[in-house]
Amino acid sequence: MIKDYTPAAWGATILGIVLMAVSKSSVFDSSQINGLCIGVGAALAVLGVGHLAGKYVTKAVVTPEIEKISLREENDERNIRIRERAGWNASRIMVYLLCFLALASALMNLELYITILFVSMIIIESSLVAGSLIYYEKRM
């Protein structure tokens, strides 16, 4: 079943516009908070508008035959394995990248919280991988 994320896209767009308006109205005295509101608001607005535009464009061109072919292609065993393998490789690469960043931040004498952030991301990613492996071993 295909999920409809249109309400979430509208919510993200509206929340993004509200955050950008709040940052411009000088509700907060801190320039850092205003910058954060602009950044997060712009990202949310762009992601929401992009999703809505993509949804309406694909709705205009999709026929029942194309949808059936797309669903068959999506559930094809080979494509499922390709997506699983790509996700696993991306996960492995991210672990190495985060380890490098944690080590580099420690060697460059950056603030301790930056190094702890990278290390905690490694721990979270490893926990998610272990949890997923346990879950799917029991499920299959």
Short mmCIF file of C-alpha atoms in Angstrom, two decimals:
data_model
loop_
_atom_site.label_atom_id
_atom_site.label_comp_id
_atom_site.label_asym_id
_atom_site.label_seq_id
_atom_site.Cartn_x
_atom_site.Cartn_y
_atom_site.Cartn_z
CA MET A 1 0.00 0.00 0.00
CA ILE A 2 1.34 3.40 -0.96
CA LYS A 3 1.27 5.93 1.86
CA ASP A 4 0.03 9.44 1.26
CA TYR A 5 2.32 12.01 2.84
CA THR A 6 0.49 15.04 1.44
CA PRO A 7 -0.75 16.32 4.85
CA ALA A 8 2.79 16.02 6.23
CA ALA A 9 4.15 17.91 3.22
CA TRP A 10 1.61 20.70 3.71
CA GLY A 11 2.47 20.77 7.43
CA ALA A 12 6.19 20.98 6.71
CA THR A 13 5.65 23.78 4.20
CA ILE A 14 3.48 25.81 6.57
CA LEU A 15 5.77 25.20 9.55
CA GLY A 16 8.77 26.26 7.45
CA ILE A 17 7.08 29.49 6.39
CA VAL A 18 6.04 30.20 9.99
CA LEU A 19 9.58 29.61 11.25
CA MET A 20 11.04 31.95 8.64
CA ALA A 21 8.43 34.60 9.49
CA VAL A 22 9.16 34.25 13.21
CA SER A 23 12.88 34.71 12.61
CA LYS A 24 12.28 37.83 10.52
CA SER A 25 9.86 39.36 13.04
CA SER A 26 12.66 39.58 15.65
CA VAL A 27 10.78 37.62 18.31
CA PHE A 28 14.10 36.27 19.51
CA ASP A 29 16.96 38.56 20.43
CA SER A 30 19.65 36.02 19.59
CA SER A 31 20.97 36.04 16.04
CA GLN A 32 21.85 32.35 16.40
CA ILE A 33 18.24 31.38 17.13
CA ASN A 34 17.05 33.56 14.26
CA GLY A 35 19.56 31.89 11.94
CA LEU A 36 18.47 28.47 13.14
CA CYS A 37 14.82 29.34 12.50
CA ILE A 38 15.63 30.56 9.00
CA GLY A 39 17.69 27.46 8.18
CA VAL A 40 15.21 24.92 9.53
CA GLY A 41 12.27 26.86 8.11
CA ALA A 42 13.80 27.08 4.65
CA ALA A 43 14.64 23.38 4.65
CA LEU A 44 11.14 22.39 5.75
CA ALA A 45 9.48 24.71 3.24
CA VAL A 46 11.61 23.47 0.33
CA LEU A 47 11.11 19.81 1.23
CA GLY A 48 7.36 20.28 1.60
CA VAL A 49 6.96 22.20 -1.65
CA GLY A 50 9.18 19.70 -3.47
CA HIS A 51 7.10 16.79 -2.26
CA LEU A 52 3.85 18.50 -3.23
CA ALA A 53 5.16 19.45 -6.67
CA GLY A 54 6.43 15.92 -7.28
CA LYS A 55 3.13 14.44 -6.16
CA TYR A 56 1.04 16.60 -8.47
CA VAL A 57 3.38 16.11 -11.44
CA THR A 58 3.43 12.33 -11.09
CA LYS A 59 -0.33 12.24 -10.55
CA ALA A 60 -0.76 13.91 -13.94
CA VAL A 61 1.28 11.29 -15.82
CA VAL A 62 0.59 8.06 -13.96
CA THR A 63 -1.88 5.70 -15.58
CA PRO A 64 -3.16 2.46 -14.00
CA GLU A 65 -0.88 0.46 -16.31
CA ILE A 66 2.21 2.48 -15.34
CA GLU A 67 1.26 2.16 -11.66
CA LYS A 68 0.92 -1.63 -11.98
CA ILE A 69 4.30 -1.92 -13.71
CA SER A 70 5.90 0.34 -11.11
CA LEU A 71 4.46 -1.71 -8.23
CA ARG A 72 5.67 -4.95 -9.83
CA GLU A 73 9.13 -3.44 -10.37
CA GLU A 74 9.25 -2.17 -6.78
CA ASN A 75 8.40 -5.59 -5.35
CA ASP A 76 10.77 -7.46 -7.68
CA GLU A 77 13.09 -9.72 -5.70
CA ARG A 78 16.22 -8.47 -7.46
CA ASN A 79 15.40 -4.81 -6.81
CA ILE A 80 14.66 -5.55 -3.16
CA ARG A 81 18.08 -7.17 -2.78
CA ILE A 82 19.77 -4.26 -4.56
CA ARG A 83 18.14 -1.76 -2.18
CA GLU A 84 19.10 -3.87 0.85
CA ARG A 85 22.70 -4.13 -0.32
CA ALA A 86 22.92 -0.41 -1.09
CA GLY A 87 21.57 0.43 2.36
CA TRP A 88 24.03 -1.91 4.04
CA ASN A 89 26.98 -0.45 2.10
CA ALA A 90 25.86 3.09 2.94
CA SER A 91 25.67 2.10 6.60
CA ARG A 92 29.18 0.65 6.55
CA ILE A 93 30.59 3.73 4.84
CA MET A 94 28.88 6.01 7.37
CA VAL A 95 30.47 4.11 10.27
CA TYR A 96 33.94 4.58 8.79
CA LEU A 97 33.22 8.23 8.03
CA LEU A 98 31.94 8.89 11.55
CA CYS A 99 34.94 7.11 13.06
CA PHE A 100 37.25 9.28 10.98
CA LEU A 101 35.39 12.45 12.01
CA ALA A 102 35.44 11.47 15.69
CA LEU A 103 39.17 10.76 15.55
CA ALA A 104 39.90 13.93 13.57
CA SER A 105 37.88 16.09 15.95
CA ALA A 106 39.74 14.61 18.91
CA LEU A 107 43.14 15.13 17.27
CA MET A 108 42.30 18.71 16.25
CA ASN A 109 41.40 19.54 19.86
CA LEU A 110 37.88 20.60 18.97
CA GLU A 111 35.31 21.06 21.70
CA LEU A 112 34.58 17.87 23.61
CA TYR A 113 30.87 17.93 22.76
CA ILE A 114 31.68 17.67 19.03
CA THR A 115 33.72 14.51 19.57
CA ILE A 116 31.04 13.10 21.87
CA LEU A 117 28.44 13.87 19.21
CA PHE A 118 30.32 11.86 16.58
CA VAL A 119 30.90 8.98 19.01
CA SER A 120 27.24 8.95 20.03
CA MET A 121 26.24 8.85 16.36
CA ILE A 122 28.47 5.79 15.90
CA ILE A 123 26.85 4.12 18.91
CA ILE A 124 23.34 4.95 17.70
CA GLU A 125 24.07 3.64 14.20
CA SER A 126 25.61 0.44 15.54
CA SER A 127 22.65 -0.07 17.88
CA LEU A 128 20.22 0.39 15.01
CA VAL A 129 22.09 -2.15 12.89
CA ALA A 130 22.16 -4.67 15.76
CA GLY A 131 18.49 -4.12 16.53
CA SER A 132 17.52 -4.49 12.88
CA LEU A 133 19.51 -7.71 12.56
CA ILE A 134 17.84 -9.18 15.64
CA TYR A 135 14.39 -8.08 14.46
CA TYR A 136 14.74 -9.52 10.97
CA GLU A 137 16.32 -12.76 12.21
CA LYS A 138 13.26 -13.37 14.37
CA ARG A 139 10.88 -12.29 11.62
CA MET A 140 12.29 -14.48 8.85
#
